[in-house]
């Protein structure tokens, strides 16, 4: 079975990039939406125009859903980072206490 390596450093990297990824996705979907709307206005076929509009709207909905999921991921990672940082700090303090005890012996 494979091993997943997703340590606190990687969590922080992903956390910091989520907003950028979300904005890039939104920007590209908006560009595509505008292009498809423009094309659908220029086509003299109601059926094709209707399909393009539905496709553009569907893509926009999926983008909004994805951005919502990215936001949920960001909230989750924020909690995990805080939790892991607290655990790491407590572990480091414990090791320091053990080391100082050994030095006194």
mmCIF file of C-alpha atoms in Angstrom:
data_model
loop_
_atom_site.group_PDB
_atom_site.id
_atom_site.type_symbol
_atom_site.label_atom_id
_atom_site.label_comp_id
_atom_site.label_asym_id
_atom_site.label_seq_id
_atom_site.Cartn_x
_atom_site.Cartn_y
_atom_site.Cartn_z
ATOM 1 C CA UNK A 1 0.000 0.000 0.000
ATOM 2 C CA UNK A 2 1.223 3.505 -0.790
ATOM 3 C CA UNK A 3 2.203 6.092 1.754
ATOM 4 C CA UNK A 4 0.840 9.605 1.802
ATOM 5 C CA UNK A 5 3.315 12.243 2.942
ATOM 6 C CA UNK A 6 1.400 15.369 3.845
ATOM 7 C CA UNK A 7 3.234 17.017 6.703
ATOM 8 C CA UNK A 8 2.568 20.389 8.284
ATOM 9 C CA UNK A 9 4.934 22.148 5.874
ATOM 10 C CA UNK A 10 2.998 20.811 2.889
ATOM 11 C CA UNK A 11 -0.293 21.725 4.588
ATOM 12 C CA UNK A 12 0.886 25.297 4.954
ATOM 13 C CA UNK A 13 1.926 25.429 1.296
ATOM 14 C CA UNK A 14 -1.463 24.153 0.134
ATOM 15 C CA UNK A 15 -3.291 26.455 2.554
ATOM 16 C CA UNK A 16 -1.423 29.492 1.234
ATOM 17 C CA UNK A 17 -2.201 28.618 -2.403
ATOM 18 C CA UNK A 18 -5.941 27.922 -2.051
ATOM 19 C CA UNK A 19 -7.052 31.541 -2.533
ATOM 20 C CA UNK A 20 -4.800 31.920 -5.583
ATOM 21 C CA UNK A 21 -6.115 28.688 -7.117
ATOM 22 C CA UNK A 22 -9.706 29.698 -6.410
ATOM 23 C CA UNK A 23 -9.248 33.107 -8.043
ATOM 24 C CA UNK A 24 -7.496 31.613 -11.082
ATOM 25 C CA UNK A 25 -10.335 29.132 -11.511
ATOM 26 C CA UNK A 26 -12.932 31.866 -11.185
ATOM 27 C CA UNK A 27 -11.111 34.102 -13.654
ATOM 28 C CA UNK A 28 -10.814 31.363 -16.298
ATOM 29 C CA UNK A 29 -14.438 30.260 -15.910
ATOM 30 C CA UNK A 30 -15.630 33.860 -16.202
ATOM 31 C CA UNK A 31 -13.558 34.314 -19.371
ATOM 32 C CA UNK A 32 -14.985 31.094 -20.829
ATOM 33 C CA UNK A 33 -18.489 32.115 -19.789
ATOM 34 C CA UNK A 34 -18.185 35.457 -21.564
ATOM 35 C CA UNK A 35 -16.747 33.832 -24.707
ATOM 36 C CA UNK A 36 -19.528 31.236 -24.834
ATOM 37 C CA UNK A 37 -22.164 33.908 -24.250
ATOM 38 C CA UNK A 38 -20.685 35.984 -27.080
ATOM 39 C CA UNK A 39 -20.634 32.990 -29.439
ATOM 40 C CA UNK A 40 -24.190 32.038 -28.529
ATOM 41 C CA UNK A 41 -25.354 35.583 -29.360
ATOM 42 C CA UNK A 42 -23.673 35.451 -32.769
ATOM 43 C CA UNK A 43 -25.051 32.059 -33.787
ATOM 44 C CA UNK A 44 -28.281 32.141 -35.730
ATOM 45 C CA UNK A 45 -29.450 28.830 -34.298
ATOM 46 C CA UNK A 46 -31.623 28.854 -31.211
ATOM 47 C CA UNK A 47 -30.866 25.221 -30.390
ATOM 48 C CA UNK A 48 -27.064 25.662 -30.527
ATOM 49 C CA UNK A 49 -27.252 28.985 -28.747
ATOM 50 C CA UNK A 50 -29.366 27.425 -26.014
ATOM 51 C CA UNK A 51 -26.916 24.524 -25.600
ATOM 52 C CA UNK A 52 -23.942 26.915 -25.344
ATOM 53 C CA UNK A 53 -25.723 29.010 -22.728
ATOM 54 C CA UNK A 54 -26.605 25.911 -20.696
ATOM 55 C CA UNK A 55 -23.020 24.667 -20.984
ATOM 56 C CA UNK A 56 -21.618 28.028 -19.883
ATOM 57 C CA UNK A 57 -24.037 28.200 -16.958
ATOM 58 C CA UNK A 58 -23.237 24.614 -15.929
ATOM 59 C CA UNK A 59 -19.498 25.355 -15.957
ATOM 60 C CA UNK A 60 -20.086 28.441 -13.830
ATOM 61 C CA UNK A 61 -22.101 26.396 -11.310
ATOM 62 C CA UNK A 62 -19.358 23.758 -11.129
ATOM 63 C CA UNK A 63 -16.790 26.494 -10.603
ATOM 64 C CA UNK A 64 -18.812 27.912 -7.708
ATOM 65 C CA UNK A 65 -19.117 24.420 -6.183
ATOM 66 C CA UNK A 66 -15.378 23.843 -6.559
ATOM 67 C CA UNK A 67 -14.568 27.190 -4.981
ATOM 68 C CA UNK A 68 -16.858 26.340 -2.080
ATOM 69 C CA UNK A 69 -15.035 23.024 -1.633
ATOM 70 C CA UNK A 70 -11.689 24.823 -1.760
ATOM 71 C CA UNK A 71 -12.927 27.163 0.965
ATOM 72 C CA UNK A 72 -13.964 24.151 3.067
ATOM 73 C CA UNK A 73 -10.518 22.651 2.519
ATOM 74 C CA UNK A 74 -8.922 25.913 3.632
ATOM 75 C CA UNK A 75 -10.979 25.935 6.834
ATOM 76 C CA UNK A 76 -10.100 22.289 7.498
ATOM 77 C CA UNK A 77 -6.386 22.843 6.879
ATOM 78 C CA UNK A 78 -6.404 25.894 9.134
ATOM 79 C CA UNK A 79 -7.710 23.748 11.982
ATOM 80 C CA UNK A 80 -5.242 20.951 11.247
ATOM 81 C CA UNK A 81 -2.292 23.325 11.063
ATOM 82 C CA UNK A 82 -3.256 24.846 14.412
ATOM 83 C CA UNK A 83 -3.703 21.400 15.939
ATOM 84 C CA UNK A 84 -0.421 20.045 14.575
ATOM 85 C CA UNK A 85 1.467 23.184 15.615
ATOM 86 C CA UNK A 86 0.121 22.855 19.140
ATOM 87 C CA UNK A 87 1.056 19.152 19.259
ATOM 88 C CA UNK A 88 4.544 19.897 17.888
ATOM 89 C CA UNK A 89 5.064 22.646 20.464
ATOM 90 C CA UNK A 90 3.953 20.365 23.299
ATOM 91 C CA UNK A 91 6.217 17.562 22.050
ATOM 92 C CA UNK A 92 9.182 19.935 21.784
ATOM 93 C CA UNK A 93 8.574 21.211 25.313
ATOM 94 C CA UNK A 94 8.430 17.612 26.552
ATOM 95 C CA UNK A 95 11.711 16.786 24.855
ATOM 96 C CA UNK A 96 13.308 19.896 26.294
ATOM 97 C CA UNK A 97 12.145 18.897 29.778
ATOM 98 C CA UNK A 98 13.563 15.383 29.328
ATOM 99 C CA UNK A 99 16.874 16.784 28.067
ATOM 100 C CA UNK A 100 17.181 19.191 30.980
ATOM 101 C CA UNK A 101 16.392 16.339 33.400
ATOM 102 C CA UNK A 102 19.152 14.199 31.848
ATOM 103 C CA UNK A 103 21.623 17.080 32.067
ATOM 104 C CA UNK A 104 20.910 17.456 35.788
ATOM 105 C CA UNK A 105 21.560 13.757 36.422
#
